[in-house]
Coordinates of C-alpha atoms and ligand atoms in Angstrom, one line a residue:
M13 CA 100.4 109.1 126.2
A14 CA 100.0 105.7 124.7
A15 CA 96.9 105.0 126.9
D16 CA 95.0 107.4 124.6
L17 CA 95.9 105.6 121.5
P18 CA 93.6 103.1 119.7
R19 CA 94.6 99.7 121.0
A20 CA 96.8 97.6 118.9
S21 CA 94.9 94.7 117.4
N22 CA 96.3 91.1 117.2
E23 CA 96.4 91.5 113.4
A24 CA 99.6 91.2 111.5
P25 CA 101.2 94.5 110.6
L26 CA 99.5 96.0 107.5
F27 CA 102.9 96.6 105.8
D28 CA 106.3 95.0 105.9
R29 CA 108.2 98.2 105.0
L30 CA 106.6 101.6 105.3
C31 CA 108.5 104.5 103.7
L32 CA 107.7 108.0 104.9
L33 CA 108.9 110.7 102.4
G34 CA 109.0 113.7 104.8
V35 CA 109.1 113.4 108.6
G36 CA 107.7 116.7 109.8
L37 CA 104.5 117.2 111.9
I38 CA 102.4 114.7 109.9
G39 CA 105.1 112.2 108.8
S40 CA 106.6 112.0 112.3
S41 CA 103.1 111.6 113.8
I42 CA 102.5 108.6 111.5
A43 CA 105.8 107.1 112.6
R44 CA 105.0 107.6 116.2
V45 CA 101.6 106.0 116.1
A46 CA 103.0 103.1 114.0
Q47 CA 105.7 102.6 116.6
A48 CA 103.3 102.8 119.5
R49 CA 100.8 100.3 118.0
G50 CA 103.2 97.9 116.3
D51 CA 100.5 96.6 113.9
I52 CA 101.0 99.2 111.1
A53 CA 104.4 98.3 109.8
R54 CA 107.2 95.8 110.5
S55 CA 109.7 98.5 109.8
I56 CA 109.7 102.2 108.9
V57 CA 112.2 104.0 106.7
A58 CA 112.2 107.8 106.8
H59 CA 113.5 110.3 104.3
A60 CA 113.7 114.1 104.7
K61 CA 115.3 116.9 102.6
T62 CA 117.9 118.3 105.0
P63 CA 120.7 116.6 107.0
A64 CA 119.5 118.4 110.1
T65 CA 116.1 116.7 110.0
L66 CA 117.6 113.3 109.1
E67 CA 119.8 113.6 112.2
R68 CA 117.0 114.7 114.4
V69 CA 114.9 111.7 113.3
R70 CA 117.8 109.5 114.2
E71 CA 118.0 111.1 117.6
L72 CA 114.3 110.8 118.2
G73 CA 114.4 107.1 117.2
I74 CA 111.1 107.3 115.4
A75 CA 112.2 105.3 112.4
D76 CA 114.1 102.0 111.9
E77 CA 116.1 103.5 109.1
V78 CA 116.8 107.0 108.0
E79 CA 117.7 107.5 104.3
A80 CA 119.0 110.7 102.6
D81 CA 118.4 109.4 99.1
P82 CA 114.6 109.2 98.3
A83 CA 115.2 106.7 95.5
K84 CA 116.9 104.4 98.0
A85 CA 114.3 105.0 100.7
V86 CA 111.4 103.7 98.6
Q87 CA 113.2 100.5 97.4
G88 CA 111.5 97.4 98.7
A89 CA 108.8 99.4 100.4
D90 CA 105.2 98.0 100.1
A91 CA 103.8 101.4 101.1
V92 CA 105.2 104.8 100.4
I93 CA 103.6 107.9 101.9
F94 CA 104.4 111.4 100.7
C95 CA 104.4 113.7 103.7
I96 CA 106.1 116.7 102.1
P97 CA 104.7 120.0 100.9
V98 CA 102.5 119.5 97.8
G99 CA 104.7 121.7 95.6
A100 CA 107.5 119.1 95.9
Y101 CA 105.5 116.1 94.8
A102 CA 106.4 116.3 91.1
E103 CA 110.1 116.5 91.7
V104 CA 110.3 113.8 94.4
G105 CA 107.8 111.6 92.6
A106 CA 110.0 111.6 89.4
A107 CA 113.0 110.8 91.6
V108 CA 111.4 107.8 93.2
A109 CA 109.0 106.4 90.6
P110 CA 111.5 104.1 88.8
Y111 CA 112.4 102.5 92.1
L112 CA 109.0 101.6 93.4
K113 CA 108.4 97.9 94.0
P114 CA 105.7 96.3 91.8
G115 CA 102.5 96.1 93.8
A116 CA 103.6 99.0 96.1
I117 CA 100.9 101.4 97.4
V118 CA 101.7 105.1 97.1
S119 CA 99.7 107.4 99.3
D120 CA 100.1 110.9 100.7
V121 CA 98.8 113.3 103.3
G122 CA 98.8 116.5 101.2
S123 CA 96.2 119.2 101.8
T124 CA 95.2 119.4 98.1
K125 CA 94.1 116.4 96.1
G126 CA 93.6 117.4 92.4
S127 CA 97.3 118.3 92.3
V128 CA 98.3 114.9 93.7
V129 CA 96.5 113.1 90.9
R130 CA 98.0 115.5 88.4
D131 CA 101.6 115.3 89.7
L132 CA 101.9 111.7 90.8
G133 CA 99.3 109.9 88.6
P134 CA 101.2 109.9 85.4
L135 CA 104.4 108.7 87.2
M136 CA 102.9 105.5 88.5
S137 CA 103.8 102.4 86.5
K138 CA 101.3 99.6 86.0
G139 CA 100.9 97.6 89.2
V140 CA 101.7 100.5 91.5
H141 CA 98.5 101.7 93.3
L142 CA 98.0 105.4 94.0
V143 CA 95.6 106.1 96.9
P144 CA 95.7 109.8 97.9
A145 CA 94.7 110.7 101.4
H146 CA 94.3 113.8 103.6
P147 CA 94.2 113.6 107.3
M148 CA 92.1 116.5 108.5
A149 CA 94.4 117.0 111.6
G150 CA 97.2 119.4 112.2
T151 CA 98.7 122.2 114.3
E152 CA 100.6 125.3 113.4
F153 CA 103.9 123.6 114.3
S154 CA 106.2 121.8 112.0
G155 CA 109.2 119.5 112.0
P156 CA 109.8 116.1 113.5
D157 CA 109.6 117.4 117.1
A158 CA 106.1 118.7 116.5
G159 CA 104.5 115.3 115.8
F160 CA 102.6 113.2 118.4
A161 CA 100.9 109.8 118.2
E162 CA 97.4 111.1 119.1
L163 CA 97.3 113.7 116.3
F164 CA 94.8 111.8 114.1
Q165 CA 92.6 110.4 116.9
G166 CA 89.0 111.2 116.3
R167 CA 89.7 113.3 113.2
Y168 CA 88.5 112.7 109.7
C169 CA 90.8 111.3 107.0
I170 CA 89.6 111.8 103.4
L171 CA 90.6 109.3 100.8
T172 CA 90.3 110.4 97.1
P173 CA 91.2 107.3 95.0
L174 CA 90.3 107.5 91.3
P175 CA 87.7 105.1 90.0
G176 CA 89.3 101.8 89.0
T177 CA 91.9 101.9 91.8
D178 CA 92.5 98.4 93.3
P179 CA 90.0 98.1 96.1
A180 CA 92.5 96.1 98.2
A181 CA 95.0 98.9 98.1
V182 CA 92.3 101.4 99.1
E183 CA 91.3 99.2 102.0
K184 CA 94.9 98.9 103.2
I185 CA 95.2 102.7 103.3
A186 CA 91.8 103.0 104.9
E187 CA 92.9 100.5 107.6
L188 CA 96.1 102.4 108.2
W189 CA 94.1 105.5 109.1
R190 CA 91.6 103.6 111.2
R191 CA 94.6 102.3 113.2
C192 CA 95.8 105.9 113.5
G193 CA 92.4 106.6 115.2
S194 CA 90.8 108.4 112.2
M195 CA 87.3 108.3 110.8
L196 CA 87.2 107.7 107.1
E197 CA 85.4 109.5 104.2
M198 CA 85.7 109.0 100.5
L199 CA 85.5 112.0 98.1
D200 CA 86.5 112.7 94.6
P201 CA 89.5 115.1 94.4
A202 CA 87.6 118.1 93.0
T203 CA 84.9 117.9 95.8
H204 CA 87.7 117.5 98.4
D205 CA 89.5 120.6 97.1
K206 CA 86.4 122.7 97.2
I207 CA 85.5 121.7 100.7
V208 CA 89.0 122.3 102.1
A209 CA 89.1 125.7 100.3
I210 CA 86.3 126.9 102.5
V211 CA 87.1 125.1 105.8
S212 CA 90.9 125.5 105.8
H213 CA 92.5 127.4 102.9
L214 CA 90.3 130.5 103.0
P215 CA 90.6 130.9 106.8
H216 CA 94.4 130.7 106.5
L217 CA 94.3 133.3 103.6
I218 CA 92.2 135.6 105.9
A219 CA 94.5 135.0 108.9
F220 CA 97.7 135.8 106.9
T221 CA 96.0 138.9 105.5
I222 CA 94.6 140.3 108.8
C223 CA 98.0 139.8 110.4
S224 CA 99.7 141.7 107.6
T225 CA 97.1 144.5 107.8
A226 CA 97.6 144.7 111.6
D227 CA 101.4 144.7 111.1
D228 CA 101.1 147.7 108.7
L229 CA 98.8 149.5 111.1
A230 CA 101.1 148.7 114.1
E231 CA 103.8 150.8 112.4
E232 CA 101.4 153.8 112.3
T233 CA 100.2 153.3 115.8
K234 CA 103.6 152.6 117.3
E235 CA 102.8 149.0 118.1
A236 CA 99.7 149.8 120.0
V237 CA 97.7 147.3 117.8
L238 CA 99.9 144.4 118.8
K239 CA 100.1 145.6 122.5
F240 CA 96.3 145.5 122.9
A241 CA 95.5 142.6 120.6
A242 CA 92.2 141.1 121.9
S243 CA 91.4 137.4 121.7
G244 CA 89.8 137.6 118.2
F245 CA 93.1 138.8 116.7
R246 CA 95.1 136.4 118.8
D247 CA 93.2 133.5 117.3
F248 CA 94.1 134.6 113.8
T249 CA 97.8 134.9 114.8
R250 CA 97.8 131.2 115.8
I251 CA 96.6 130.2 112.4
A252 CA 98.9 132.7 110.7
A253 CA 101.9 131.1 112.4
S254 CA 101.8 128.1 110.0
D255 CA 104.6 127.0 107.8
P256 CA 105.2 129.4 104.9
T257 CA 106.4 126.7 102.3
M258 CA 103.5 124.4 103.1
W259 CA 100.9 127.2 102.7
R260 CA 102.5 128.8 99.7
D261 CA 102.2 125.3 98.0
I262 CA 98.6 124.8 99.1
F263 CA 97.5 128.2 97.8
L264 CA 99.2 127.6 94.4
N265 CA 97.9 124.0 94.1
N266 CA 94.3 124.7 95.0
R267 CA 94.1 128.0 93.0
E268 CA 90.7 127.6 91.3
A269 CA 88.7 126.5 94.4
L270 CA 90.4 129.0 96.7
L271 CA 89.8 131.9 94.3
E272 CA 86.1 130.8 93.9
M273 CA 85.7 130.8 97.7
L274 CA 87.5 134.1 98.1
A275 CA 85.2 135.7 95.6
R276 CA 82.1 134.4 97.4
F277 CA 83.5 135.5 100.8
T278 CA 84.4 138.9 99.5
E279 CA 80.8 139.4 98.2
D280 CA 79.4 138.3 101.6
A281 CA 81.8 140.5 103.5
H282 CA 80.8 143.5 101.4
A283 CA 77.1 142.7 102.1
L284 CA 77.8 142.7 105.8
G285 CA 79.8 145.9 105.5
R286 CA 76.9 147.5 103.6
A287 CA 74.5 146.4 106.4
V288 CA 76.8 148.1 108.9
R289 CA 76.9 151.3 106.9
W290 CA 73.1 151.5 106.5
G291 CA 72.4 150.4 110.0
Q292 CA 70.6 147.1 109.0
A293 CA 70.5 145.6 112.5
D294 CA 68.4 142.5 111.5
Y295 CA 70.9 141.5 108.8
I296 CA 73.9 141.9 111.1
E297 CA 72.2 139.9 113.8
D298 CA 71.2 137.2 111.4
R299 CA 74.9 136.8 110.3
I300 CA 76.1 136.6 113.9
Q301 CA 73.4 134.0 114.7
R302 CA 74.6 131.9 111.7
G303 CA 78.1 131.9 113.0
R304 CA 76.9 130.7 116.5
K305 CA 74.9 128.0 114.8
I306 CA 77.9 126.6 113.0
R307 CA 80.0 126.7 116.2
R308 CA 77.3 124.7 118.0
G309 CA 77.2 122.2 115.1
L310 CA 81.0 121.6 115.4
I311 CA 80.7 121.1 119.2
E312 CA 77.9 118.6 118.7
R313 CA 80.1 116.7 116.2
K314 CA 83.0 116.8 118.7
Q315 CA 85.1 118.6 116.0
A316 CA 85.5 121.9 117.9
Ligands
NAP19 P1 106.5 119.9 108.0 O1 106.3 119.7 109.4 O2 107.0 121.2 107.5 O3 107.4 118.7 107.4 C1 107.7 118.7 106.0 C2 108.6 117.5 105.8 O4 108.8 117.4 104.3 C3 110.0 117.7 106.4 O5 110.5 116.5 106.8 C4 110.8 118.2 105.2 O6 112.2 117.9 105.3 C5 110.2 117.4 104.1 N1 110.5 117.9 102.8 C6 110.2 119.2 102.3 N2 110.5 119.3 101.0 C7 111.1 118.1 100.7 C8 111.7 117.6 99.5 N3 111.7 118.4 98.4 N4 112.1 116.4 99.5 C9 112.1 115.6 100.6 N5 111.5 116.0 101.7 C10 111.0 117.2 101.8 O7 105.1 119.7 107.2 P2 103.8 118.9 107.7 O8 102.9 119.9 108.5 O9 104.1 117.6 108.2 O10 103.0 118.8 106.2 C11 103.3 117.8 105.4 C12 102.2 117.6 104.4 O11 101.0 117.3 105.1 C13 101.9 118.8 103.5 O12 101.7 118.4 102.2 C14 100.7 119.4 104.1 O13 99.9 120.0 103.1 C15 100.0 118.2 104.7 N6 99.1 118.5 105.9 C16 99.6 119.3 106.8 C17 98.7 119.6 107.9 C18 99.2 120.5 109.0 O14 98.3 121.0 109.8 N7 100.5 120.8 109.2 C19 97.5 118.9 108.1 C20 97.1 118.0 107.1 C21 98.0 117.8 106.0 P3 113.2 119.0 106.0 O15 112.8 119.2 107.4 O16 114.5 118.3 105.8 O17 113.1 120.2 105.1

């Protein structure tokens, strides 16, 4: 597995003590790539919410220290990364903020960025640097066993620091993600939230909805819908298998952008439905061609 990782440089580790708040799919993948490379952090301290996850992280040996108290976990850390559902940031942020080391960099991996600035920004004391980030990589699995060191390889990571953030702190987080194998982009939080609303959040909303609709229909058809589920439906079920807490929090914390995209989608879906009703073959074919064009574009960018 390690052969596929970006090769460790001869550089000194970026951080002395890296604290991961949350060690699920994303947090444990950062821990694994940091362990595999050796040039990201001298030591890793991990915190999770439940004793079961803390125990599992100990068994997996993916952190140097495991700490049940988030306030203790962040003490002495020069980098703290929130890897928890975005709805928990305000509470955990308030618990750790008084214990952050002066000069510490606070970052995160959350799927919404406006909410991070809203929830963590006011808690940061002078001299603590907030550099929000979102690795555009994931799977439908969660927990510390789901992570793997190659998760971020070749995927984009979007940074959304506010203007005026210490450039050295931004560069350190950018370098962390480069060493994880990611390609970097900078966006403002509002633009980020709008883009992920269409490329990620709306598709999940549609997948959750189509599965509920099929589930209702399966009752009427005595399960025939699920028995004969063709590949199109199967693809939706993979997306719909994602973690409920994480996705509840994403929907609630990207409300405006998601509702805007849903309104546009609904209009377009009605237009296609209308074309089907009135037999407008050219319109239907044009929409299908546009779908194929987008798929080809993704393949060319190696993001399929
Ligand atoms: P996950 O596998 O479900 O792991 C979540 C972790 O957060 C677990 O270690 C959990 O601990 C911990 N946690 C939850 N609530 C907590 C709290 N109140 N205090 C302390 N720890 C808490 O989730 P994930 O997929 O890694 O997602 C983490 C973040 O990454 C989310 O913000 C998500 O939006 C973002 N993200 C996810 C993906 C993806 O595809 N999954 C992609 C990009 C970004 P316990 O196990 O003890 O509950």
